[in-house]
């Protein structure tokens, strides 16, 4: 079973439907306490997209701190930004605001990008990005646009912590379901 932390985004339930194709899913809001007495029933956690910034998103940052190292984590958009910040990364205003526009994403193979061609087209909805300056040493950039905007991260030593800036659950993202399935398989 997967835990989906909802950051109050309209895409959360599309993400939920995709995840449900491969596993059972329990949803909590980012302002809810973690179901800490039953965490052992979860094989992984997905941090949904959402409005605003990670530090103003309920208990999201506390939840991440508690969950790191306990199970695989996939952060999407705001969830990706929150993962980067939790390891000391910084956010900056995007040079160009994207709202429902695709970009070519180039990635390093493996992990959540297993069997996905590089580049592929991914839909973006964001005005903030993870800053490449002062990028945390314990994280690795796994995907970026042709202009070097960070689109994917993973932790170098803690297994199975991934983030993607784009929306894999968007119908305009090629191979989005494959990426989500790859995470579900990793979390099993």
CSV table of C-alpha atoms in Angstrom, one decimal:
chain,number,residue,atom,x,y,z
A,1,UNK,CA,0.0,0.0,0.0
A,2,UNK,CA,1.2,3.5,-0.8
A,3,UNK,CA,0.7,6.7,1.2
A,4,UNK,CA,-0.2,9.8,-0.9
A,5,UNK,CA,0.3,13.1,0.9
A,6,UNK,CA,-2.1,15.6,-0.8
A,7,UNK,CA,-0.8,19.1,-1.0
A,8,UNK,CA,-4.3,20.4,-1.9
A,9,UNK,CA,-3.8,20.2,-5.7
A,10,UNK,CA,-6.3,19.5,-8.4
A,11,UNK,CA,-3.9,16.9,-9.9
A,12,UNK,CA,-3.8,14.8,-6.7
A,13,UNK,CA,-6.7,12.5,-7.6
A,14,UNK,CA,-5.4,11.9,-11.1
A,15,UNK,CA,-2.1,10.8,-9.5
A,16,UNK,CA,-4.2,8.7,-7.1
A,17,UNK,CA,-6.0,7.0,-10.0
A,18,UNK,CA,-2.6,6.2,-11.7
A,19,UNK,CA,-1.1,4.8,-8.5
A,20,UNK,CA,-4.3,2.7,-7.9
A,21,UNK,CA,-3.5,0.8,-11.1
A,22,UNK,CA,-0.6,-0.8,-9.4
A,23,UNK,CA,-1.2,-0.6,-5.6
A,24,UNK,CA,-3.7,0.3,-2.9
A,25,UNK,CA,-3.4,4.0,-1.8
A,26,UNK,CA,-4.3,5.9,1.3
A,27,UNK,CA,-4.5,9.7,1.1
A,28,UNK,CA,-3.9,12.2,3.8
A,29,UNK,CA,-3.8,16.0,3.6
A,30,UNK,CA,-0.4,17.7,4.3
A,31,UNK,CA,-1.9,19.3,7.4
A,32,UNK,CA,-2.9,15.9,8.8
A,33,UNK,CA,-0.7,13.9,11.2
A,34,UNK,CA,1.1,10.9,9.7
A,35,UNK,CA,-0.6,7.6,10.6
A,36,UNK,CA,2.5,6.8,12.6
A,37,UNK,CA,1.0,3.8,14.4
A,38,UNK,CA,0.3,2.1,11.0
A,39,UNK,CA,3.3,3.3,8.9
A,40,UNK,CA,4.5,-0.3,8.5
A,41,UNK,CA,1.6,-1.0,6.1
A,42,UNK,CA,3.0,1.4,3.6
A,43,UNK,CA,5.7,0.4,1.1
A,44,UNK,CA,6.2,3.9,-0.2
A,45,UNK,CA,5.0,7.5,-0.1
A,46,UNK,CA,4.2,10.0,-2.9
A,47,UNK,CA,4.2,13.7,-2.2
A,48,UNK,CA,1.7,15.4,-4.5
A,49,UNK,CA,1.9,18.7,-6.4
A,50,UNK,CA,0.4,21.7,-4.8
A,51,UNK,CA,0.2,25.5,-4.7
A,52,UNK,CA,2.7,27.7,-2.8
A,53,UNK,CA,6.0,26.7,-1.4
A,54,UNK,CA,7.1,23.7,0.6
A,55,UNK,CA,7.7,25.6,3.9
A,56,UNK,CA,4.1,26.9,3.9
A,57,UNK,CA,2.5,23.6,3.0
A,58,UNK,CA,1.1,22.3,6.3
A,59,UNK,CA,3.3,19.6,7.9
A,60,UNK,CA,4.8,18.5,4.7
A,61,UNK,CA,8.4,19.3,5.7
A,62,UNK,CA,8.0,17.5,9.0
A,63,UNK,CA,6.5,14.5,7.3
A,64,UNK,CA,9.4,14.3,4.9
A,65,UNK,CA,11.9,14.5,7.8
A,66,UNK,CA,10.2,11.7,9.6
A,67,UNK,CA,9.8,9.4,6.5
A,68,UNK,CA,13.3,9.8,5.0
A,69,UNK,CA,15.1,6.4,5.1
A,70,UNK,CA,11.9,4.5,6.2
A,71,UNK,CA,10.4,3.9,2.7
A,72,UNK,CA,10.8,5.0,-0.9
A,73,UNK,CA,9.6,8.5,-1.6
A,74,UNK,CA,8.5,10.2,-4.9
A,75,UNK,CA,8.0,13.9,-4.9
A,76,UNK,CA,6.0,15.5,-7.7
A,77,UNK,CA,6.4,19.3,-8.5
A,78,UNK,CA,5.9,20.8,-5.0
A,79,UNK,CA,6.8,17.4,-3.5
A,80,UNK,CA,10.0,17.5,-5.6
A,81,UNK,CA,10.8,21.0,-4.3
A,82,UNK,CA,10.1,19.9,-0.7
A,83,UNK,CA,12.5,17.0,-1.0
A,84,UNK,CA,15.3,19.3,-2.3
A,85,UNK,CA,14.7,21.8,0.5
A,86,UNK,CA,14.7,19.0,3.1
A,87,UNK,CA,18.3,18.2,2.1
A,88,UNK,CA,19.4,21.9,2.1
A,89,UNK,CA,18.5,22.8,-1.5
A,90,UNK,CA,17.2,26.3,-2.4
A,91,UNK,CA,14.3,27.3,-4.7
A,92,UNK,CA,14.4,30.2,-7.1
A,93,UNK,CA,11.8,31.8,-9.4
A,94,UNK,CA,11.8,30.0,-12.7
A,95,UNK,CA,13.2,32.1,-15.6
A,96,UNK,CA,10.1,31.2,-17.5
A,97,UNK,CA,6.7,30.4,-15.9
A,98,UNK,CA,5.2,27.1,-17.1
A,99,UNK,CA,1.5,26.4,-16.7
A,100,UNK,CA,0.3,23.5,-18.8
A,101,UNK,CA,3.2,23.6,-21.2
A,102,UNK,CA,5.4,20.7,-22.2
A,103,UNK,CA,9.2,20.6,-22.4
A,104,UNK,CA,11.7,18.0,-23.6
A,105,UNK,CA,13.2,16.3,-20.6
A,106,UNK,CA,16.6,14.6,-20.8
A,107,UNK,CA,17.4,12.0,-18.1
A,108,UNK,CA,19.9,9.6,-16.7
A,109,UNK,CA,18.6,6.1,-17.2
A,110,UNK,CA,17.5,3.8,-14.4
A,111,UNK,CA,15.4,4.2,-11.3
A,112,UNK,CA,12.1,5.9,-12.0
A,113,UNK,CA,13.2,6.6,-15.6
A,114,UNK,CA,13.8,2.9,-16.4
A,115,UNK,CA,12.7,2.1,-20.0
A,116,UNK,CA,11.7,5.7,-20.7
A,117,UNK,CA,13.4,7.3,-23.7
A,118,UNK,CA,15.5,10.4,-23.3
A,119,UNK,CA,14.4,13.0,-24.2
A,120,UNK,CA,10.6,12.7,-23.7
A,121,UNK,CA,8.0,15.4,-23.5
A,122,UNK,CA,6.8,16.3,-20.0
A,123,UNK,CA,4.1,18.8,-18.9
A,124,UNK,CA,5.0,21.5,-16.5
A,125,UNK,CA,3.0,23.6,-14.1
A,126,UNK,CA,5.3,25.7,-11.9
A,127,UNK,CA,6.9,29.1,-11.3
A,128,UNK,CA,9.6,27.9,-8.9
A,129,UNK,CA,12.5,25.5,-9.5
A,130,UNK,CA,15.2,23.9,-7.5
A,131,UNK,CA,18.3,26.1,-7.8
A,132,UNK,CA,21.4,24.6,-9.4
A,133,UNK,CA,23.6,26.9,-7.3
A,134,UNK,CA,24.3,25.5,-3.9
A,135,UNK,CA,22.7,22.2,-4.9
A,136,UNK,CA,23.0,19.7,-2.1
A,137,UNK,CA,26.0,17.3,-2.4
A,138,UNK,CA,23.9,14.4,-1.2
A,139,UNK,CA,21.5,14.8,-4.1
A,140,UNK,CA,22.0,14.1,-7.8
A,141,UNK,CA,20.3,15.7,-10.8
A,142,UNK,CA,18.7,12.9,-12.8
A,143,UNK,CA,16.8,14.9,-15.4
A,144,UNK,CA,16.8,18.4,-16.8
A,145,UNK,CA,15.5,20.5,-19.7
A,146,UNK,CA,17.7,21.4,-22.7
A,147,UNK,CA,18.2,24.8,-20.8
A,148,UNK,CA,19.5,23.0,-17.7
A,149,UNK,CA,16.4,23.5,-15.6
A,150,UNK,CA,16.3,20.7,-13.0
A,151,UNK,CA,13.5,18.3,-13.7
A,152,UNK,CA,14.5,15.3,-11.6
A,153,UNK,CA,16.6,14.5,-8.5
A,154,UNK,CA,17.5,11.5,-6.4
A,155,UNK,CA,19.4,10.9,-3.2
A,156,UNK,CA,22.9,9.5,-3.7
A,157,UNK,CA,23.1,7.3,-0.7
A,158,UNK,CA,19.6,6.9,0.8
A,159,UNK,CA,18.0,4.5,-1.6
A,160,UNK,CA,14.8,5.3,-3.5
A,161,UNK,CA,14.3,9.0,-2.9
A,162,UNK,CA,13.2,10.7,-6.1
A,163,UNK,CA,11.7,14.0,-7.2
A,164,UNK,CA,10.3,15.2,-10.5
A,165,UNK,CA,9.4,18.9,-11.2
A,166,UNK,CA,7.1,18.0,-14.1
A,167,UNK,CA,3.7,16.3,-13.8
A,168,UNK,CA,3.8,12.6,-14.7
A,169,UNK,CA,0.1,12.3,-14.1
A,170,UNK,CA,-0.6,14.9,-16.8
A,171,UNK,CA,-2.1,13.5,-20.0
A,172,UNK,CA,0.5,15.7,-21.9
A,173,UNK,CA,3.4,13.9,-20.3
A,174,UNK,CA,4.8,11.0,-22.4
A,175,UNK,CA,5.5,7.9,-20.4
A,176,UNK,CA,4.0,9.4,-17.2
A,177,UNK,CA,2.2,6.2,-16.3
A,178,UNK,CA,5.4,4.3,-16.9
A,179,UNK,CA,7.3,6.5,-14.5
A,180,UNK,CA,4.6,6.1,-11.9
A,181,UNK,CA,4.6,2.3,-12.5
A,182,UNK,CA,8.4,2.3,-12.1
A,183,UNK,CA,8.1,3.9,-8.7
A,184,UNK,CA,5.4,1.5,-7.6
A,185,UNK,CA,7.7,-1.4,-8.6
A,186,UNK,CA,10.6,0.1,-6.7
A,187,UNK,CA,8.3,0.5,-3.6
A,188,UNK,CA,7.2,-3.1,-3.5
